[in-house]
Coordinates of C-alpha atoms in Angstrom, one line a residue:
M1 CA 91.4 56.2 27.8
I2 CA 88.7 57.7 30.1
C3 CA 90.5 56.2 33.0
F4 CA 93.8 57.7 31.9
I5 CA 92.3 61.2 31.6
L6 CA 90.7 60.9 35.1
V7 CA 94.0 59.8 36.6
S8 CA 95.8 62.7 34.8
L9 CA 93.3 65.2 36.1
Y10 CA 93.7 63.7 39.6
C11 CA 97.3 64.1 39.4
E12 CA 97.3 67.6 38.1
A13 CA 95.1 68.6 41.1
Q14 CA 97.7 67.6 43.6
Y15 CA 100.1 70.1 45.3
S16 CA 103.6 69.4 46.1
F17 CA 105.7 71.4 48.5
S18 CA 109.3 70.2 48.9
G19 CA 112.7 71.4 50.0
Y20 CA 115.7 70.7 52.0
I21 CA 116.8 71.2 55.6
N22 CA 120.1 70.9 57.2
P23 CA 119.7 67.6 59.3
D24 CA 122.6 68.5 61.3
E25 CA 121.1 71.8 62.6
W26 CA 117.2 70.9 62.7
Q27 CA 115.0 68.3 63.9
N28 CA 113.9 66.2 61.0
T29 CA 110.2 66.8 61.6
V30 CA 108.7 69.4 59.2
Y31 CA 105.4 71.0 59.7
L32 CA 102.8 72.4 57.2
S33 CA 100.2 75.0 58.5
I34 CA 97.4 76.9 57.0
V35 CA 97.1 80.5 58.3
E36 CA 93.6 81.7 58.3
D37 CA 94.0 84.5 60.8
Y38 CA 96.5 87.1 59.5
R39 CA 97.2 88.3 63.1
K40 CA 98.9 84.9 63.5
M41 CA 101.2 84.9 60.5
S42 CA 104.4 85.0 62.7
G43 CA 104.7 82.2 65.3
V44 CA 103.8 78.6 65.7
Y45 CA 100.3 77.6 66.4
S46 CA 99.1 74.2 67.1
E47 CA 95.7 74.8 65.7
Q48 CA 97.1 75.8 62.2
I49 CA 99.2 72.7 61.7
F50 CA 97.5 70.0 59.5
A51 CA 100.4 68.0 58.2
K52 CA 103.9 67.0 59.2
T53 CA 106.5 64.8 57.5
L54 CA 110.0 63.7 58.3
A55 CA 113.1 64.9 56.2
D56 CA 115.4 62.0 55.1
E57 CA 119.1 61.8 55.8
T58 CA 119.9 64.3 53.0
G59 CA 117.4 66.8 54.5
F60 CA 114.8 66.4 51.7
F61 CA 111.1 66.6 52.7
E62 CA 107.9 66.8 50.7
F63 CA 104.2 67.4 51.3
K64 CA 101.8 66.2 48.7
G65 CA 97.9 65.9 48.5
D66 CA 94.9 67.3 47.0
M67 CA 93.0 68.7 50.0
L68 CA 93.9 72.5 49.7
S69 CA 91.6 75.2 48.5
T70 CA 91.6 75.9 44.8
E71 CA 92.1 79.6 45.7
N72 CA 95.3 81.2 47.1
R73 CA 95.7 80.8 50.8
I74 CA 98.5 81.6 53.3
Y75 CA 100.6 78.5 54.3
R76 CA 103.5 78.1 56.6
I77 CA 106.2 75.5 56.6
H78 CA 108.5 75.5 59.7
V79 CA 111.1 73.3 61.5
D80 CA 112.5 73.7 64.9
K81 CA 115.1 72.4 67.3
C82 CA 112.8 71.4 70.1
S83 CA 112.7 67.9 71.6
E84 CA 109.5 65.9 71.2
T85 CA 108.6 66.7 74.7
Q86 CA 109.0 70.5 74.1
Q87 CA 107.2 70.6 70.8
D88 CA 103.7 70.5 72.1
I89 CA 104.4 73.3 74.7
N90 CA 106.0 75.6 72.2
H91 CA 103.2 75.0 69.6
F92 CA 100.7 75.7 72.2
N93 CA 102.3 78.9 73.4
G94 CA 102.4 80.1 69.8
H95 CA 106.1 80.7 70.0
C96 CA 109.3 78.8 69.6
S97 CA 112.5 80.7 69.7
N98 CA 114.4 77.7 68.1
S99 CA 112.5 77.5 65.0
E100 CA 112.6 78.7 61.3
E101 CA 109.6 79.4 59.2
L102 CA 108.5 80.4 55.7
L103 CA 105.1 81.9 54.9
F104 CA 104.0 81.5 51.2
I105 CA 100.9 81.8 49.0
A106 CA 99.6 78.7 47.3
K107 CA 96.7 76.7 46.1
N108 CA 95.9 73.0 45.5
T109 CA 97.6 72.8 42.1
D110 CA 100.8 74.5 43.0
T111 CA 104.3 73.1 43.1
L112 CA 106.6 74.8 45.6
K113 CA 110.3 74.0 46.0
L114 CA 112.6 75.3 48.7
P115 CA 116.3 74.9 47.8
F116 CA 119.2 75.6 50.1
S117 CA 120.4 79.2 49.9
F118 CA 123.9 80.4 50.5
G119 CA 125.5 78.7 53.5
N120 CA 122.9 76.0 53.5
Q121 CA 120.4 78.6 54.8
V122 CA 116.8 77.2 54.7
F123 CA 113.7 78.9 53.5
C124 CA 115.4 81.9 51.9
K125 CA 114.5 81.1 48.3
V126 CA 111.2 80.0 46.6
E127 CA 110.7 78.3 43.3
S128 CA 107.1 77.9 42.3
N129 CA 104.6 77.8 39.5
N130 CA 102.5 80.4 41.4
P131 CA 104.2 83.8 40.8
R132 CA 102.6 85.2 44.1
A133 CA 104.2 82.4 46.2
N134 CA 107.2 84.5 47.3
A135 CA 105.2 87.7 48.1
F136 CA 106.0 87.4 51.9
L137 CA 109.8 87.1 51.2
K138 CA 109.6 90.3 49.1
I139 CA 107.8 92.0 52.1
D140 CA 110.3 90.6 54.6
S141 CA 113.2 92.1 52.2
L142 CA 111.6 95.4 52.4
K143 CA 111.2 95.3 56.1
N144 CA 114.9 94.6 56.4
D145 CA 115.6 97.7 54.4
M146 CA 113.3 99.6 56.7
R147 CA 115.2 98.3 59.8
F148 CA 118.4 99.5 58.3
A149 CA 117.2 102.9 57.6
Y150 CA 116.0 103.2 61.3
G151 CA 119.5 101.9 62.4
E152 CA 121.5 104.4 60.5
V153 CA 120.9 107.2 63.0
R154 CA 119.4 106.3 66.4
S155 CA 117.5 109.4 67.3
E156 CA 113.9 110.4 68.0
A157 CA 113.9 112.7 65.0
N158 CA 115.1 110.0 62.7
R159 CA 112.5 107.5 64.0
K160 CA 109.7 109.9 63.4
L161 CA 110.7 110.8 59.9
N162 CA 111.2 107.1 59.0
N163 CA 107.7 106.2 60.6
K164 CA 106.1 108.5 58.2
K165 CA 108.2 107.5 55.2
W166 CA 107.8 103.8 55.7
F167 CA 104.2 103.8 56.5
T168 CA 103.4 105.0 53.0
T169 CA 106.2 103.0 51.3
L170 CA 104.8 99.7 52.8
Q171 CA 101.3 100.6 51.6
D172 CA 102.3 101.4 48.1
Y173 CA 104.5 98.3 47.9
G174 CA 101.6 96.1 49.1
T175 CA 99.3 97.6 46.4
A176 CA 102.0 97.0 43.7
L177 CA 102.2 93.3 44.7
N178 CA 98.8 92.9 43.2
E179 CA 97.9 90.3 45.8
P180 CA 95.5 91.5 48.4
V181 CA 96.2 88.4 50.6
A182 CA 99.9 89.5 50.8
E183 CA 98.7 93.1 51.5
L184 CA 97.1 91.8 54.7
A185 CA 100.5 91.0 56.0
I186 CA 101.4 94.7 55.6
Y187 CA 98.1 95.9 57.0
A188 CA 98.5 93.7 60.1
Y189 CA 102.0 95.1 60.6
L190 CA 100.8 98.8 60.2
S191 CA 97.8 98.5 62.3
D192 CA 99.3 96.5 65.2
R193 CA 98.5 98.3 68.3
S194 CA 101.9 97.6 69.9
S195 CA 103.7 99.2 66.9
D196 CA 105.1 102.7 66.8
L197 CA 103.3 103.0 63.4
H198 CA 99.8 102.4 65.0
S199 CA 99.3 106.2 65.6
Y200 CA 99.8 106.8 61.8
Y201 CA 97.3 104.0 61.1
V202 CA 94.6 105.7 63.2
E203 CA 95.1 109.0 61.6
D204 CA 95.3 107.5 58.1
L205 CA 92.1 105.5 58.5
Q206 CA 90.1 108.7 58.9
N207 CA 91.0 110.2 55.4
N208 CA 92.7 107.6 53.3
S209 CA 90.6 105.5 50.8
Y210 CA 93.3 102.8 50.7
Y211 CA 91.5 100.8 53.3
D212 CA 88.2 100.6 51.4
D213 CA 90.2 99.9 48.3
L214 CA 91.8 96.9 49.9
K215 CA 88.5 95.6 51.1
E216 CA 87.2 95.9 47.6
R217 CA 90.1 94.0 46.2
L218 CA 89.7 91.3 48.7
E219 CA 86.0 90.9 48.2
T220 CA 86.5 90.7 44.5
A221 CA 89.3 88.2 44.6
Y222 CA 88.4 86.2 47.7
P223 CA 84.8 86.8 48.5
N224 CA 84.6 83.6 50.7
A225 CA 88.1 83.6 52.3
P226 CA 88.3 84.0 56.1
Y227 CA 90.7 86.8 55.6
T228 CA 88.1 88.9 53.9
A229 CA 85.6 88.5 56.6
Q230 CA 88.2 89.3 59.3
Y231 CA 89.5 92.4 57.5
R232 CA 86.0 93.7 57.0
N233 CA 85.0 93.2 60.6
E234 CA 88.3 94.8 62.0
L235 CA 87.9 97.8 59.6
A236 CA 84.4 98.3 60.9
A237 CA 85.4 98.0 64.5
D238 CA 88.3 100.4 64.3
R239 CA 86.1 103.0 62.5
F240 CA 83.3 102.6 65.0
M241 CA 85.9 103.0 67.8
L242 CA 87.2 106.2 66.2
A243 CA 83.8 107.7 65.7
S244 CA 82.8 106.8 69.3
T245 CA 85.9 108.4 70.5
E246 CA 85.5 111.6 68.6
D247 CA 81.8 112.0 69.6
S248 CA 82.6 111.3 73.2
K249 CA 85.5 113.8 73.2
S250 CA 83.3 116.5 71.7
A251 CA 80.2 115.9 73.9
S252 CA 82.0 115.5 77.3
F253 CA 85.1 117.4 77.1
D254 CA 84.0 120.5 79.0
I255 CA 82.1 118.6 81.6
Y256 CA 85.3 116.4 82.2
L257 CA 87.5 119.4 82.4
Y258 CA 85.4 121.1 85.0
T259 CA 84.8 118.1 87.0
V260 CA 88.5 117.3 87.1
L261 CA 89.3 120.8 88.1
A262 CA 86.7 120.7 90.9
L263 CA 87.9 117.4 92.1
S264 CA 91.5 118.4 92.1
F265 CA 90.6 121.6 94.0
F266 CA 88.8 119.8 96.8
L267 CA 91.3 117.0 96.8
N268 CA 94.1 119.4 97.4
L269 CA 92.3 121.1 100.1
F270 CA 91.6 117.6 101.8
L271 CA 95.2 116.6 101.4
L272 CA 96.5 119.9 102.8
Y273 CA 94.1 119.5 105.8
R274 CA 95.3 115.9 106.3
M275 CA 98.9 116.8 106.1
W276 CA 98.4 119.7 108.7
K277 CA 96.5 117.5 111.1
N278 CA 99.0 114.7 110.7
K279 CA 101.8 117.2 111.4
Q280 CA 100.1 118.5 114.5
S281 CA 99.2 115.1 115.8
K282 CA 102.8 113.7 115.3
S283 CA 104.2 116.8 116.9
E284 CA 101.9 116.5 119.9
D285 CA 102.7 112.8 120.3
L286 CA 106.4 113.4 120.2
K287 CA 106.1 116.3 122.7
S288 CA 104.0 114.3 125.1
K289 CA 107.2 112.0 125.6
L290 CA 109.0 115.0 127.2
S291 CA 108.7 116.7 130.6
K292 CA 107.4 120.2 130.9
Q293 CA 111.0 121.7 131.1
E294 CA 112.1 119.6 128.2
Q295 CA 109.3 120.9 126.1
V296 CA 110.4 124.5 126.8
V297 CA 114.0 123.6 125.9
L298 CA 112.8 121.9 122.8
E299 CA 111.1 125.1 121.5
H300 CA 114.4 126.9 121.9
L301 CA 116.2 124.2 120.0
L302 CA 113.9 124.4 117.2
Q303 CA 114.7 128.2 117.0
D304 CA 118.4 127.3 116.5
K305 CA 119.6 128.8 119.8
T306 CA 122.8 127.8 121.4
N307 CA 123.0 126.1 124.7
K308 CA 124.3 129.4 126.2
D309 CA 121.4 131.3 124.7
I310 CA 118.9 128.8 126.0
A311 CA 120.5 128.9 129.6
E312 CA 120.4 132.7 129.7
A313 CA 116.8 132.6 128.5
L314 CA 115.7 130.2 131.1
F315 CA 118.1 131.2 133.9
L316 CA 119.7 127.8 134.1
S317 CA 123.2 126.6 133.8
V318 CA 124.6 125.5 130.5
S319 CA 125.2 122.0 131.9
T320 CA 121.6 121.7 132.8
I321 CA 120.5 122.6 129.4
K322 CA 122.9 120.0 128.1
T323 CA 121.3 117.4 130.3
H324 CA 117.8 118.4 129.1
T325 CA 119.0 118.3 125.5
N326 CA 120.5 114.8 125.9
N327 CA 117.2 113.6 127.5
I328 CA 115.3 115.0 124.5
Y329 CA 117.6 113.1 122.1
K330 CA 117.1 110.0 124.0
K331 CA 113.3 110.1 124.3
L332 CA 112.9 111.1 120.6
E333 CA 115.4 108.5 119.5
V334 CA 117.6 110.9 117.6
Q335 CA 121.3 111.9 117.5
S336 CA 121.5 115.6 116.8
R337 CA 119.7 118.9 116.5
N338 CA 119.3 118.5 112.8
D339 CA 117.3 115.1 113.6
V340 CA 115.2 116.8 116.1
K341 CA 114.3 119.6 113.6
S342 CA 113.5 117.0 110.9
L343 CA 110.7 115.7 113.3
F344 CA 109.0 119.0 113.7
I345 CA 110.0 121.1 110.9
K346 CA 109.0 120.2 107.3

């Protein structure tokens, strides 16, 4: 009797994650990962994978065991279309364009089933005894609504209005999920430095108690989880950065401004002097290629005088002026009067 009870307890402590894939579309290797860094929720990372199994000819697969945490954690199941030689490379890079993944919340005693959805789509539906297992699917559904709202009118005004609206909407939705681990997916999205929403996060962090409330919820529900420590450290680092930035701006703005103005003034003087010297030097170098008479003719050419005008001014014939002009073109390697002017007049 005691043995039966022990066996029963052991069986009850097992997890079972099963489902179907389309064997005609995917490789039959299915991977199970634990996500302990919420900045690495999307993608494929070799260090997160702790189990793999083969789907049978019907596409059915199952992961079973008793080694998971007794608390909720973030897990990922994924399949891909990579060959065996490509898989290690893709997993190492953290990205596989030919993969399909599902994030879910589970613990050691949970049962999770992933049946086919419409059109034999994989990982679109979650059936679990853990009511929080499909939190990430709900978040993804909300993000799809958000993308649709952005796409209705493609303009800067629409983008800014939607940024403000959806920043608050996502935060409120995360709180309503009543699962701080799932909220971290939203926090990671809103605070991503590469996102358009990051500027709203920086502003919001200074006056919204939401972030301290989330920290309190995490510390209460998951005091020893890696996500809690990561969030606590990130929050402290971002606030320290903001405080340092504000103090630095306040203390050094005037000095910075006057320094920039002074440097700009002297730099402009220096550049003007260099330009003048370069122009003078270049003009002298070009003129040195010409004879004395050709230099005199050049000065008249630069004044837009005709050959006849130059001939009368220098008491020479028009044909002589033409000869000097052609010699000037040849020595300066130009084709016309406009070309000559471009060398000396800026």
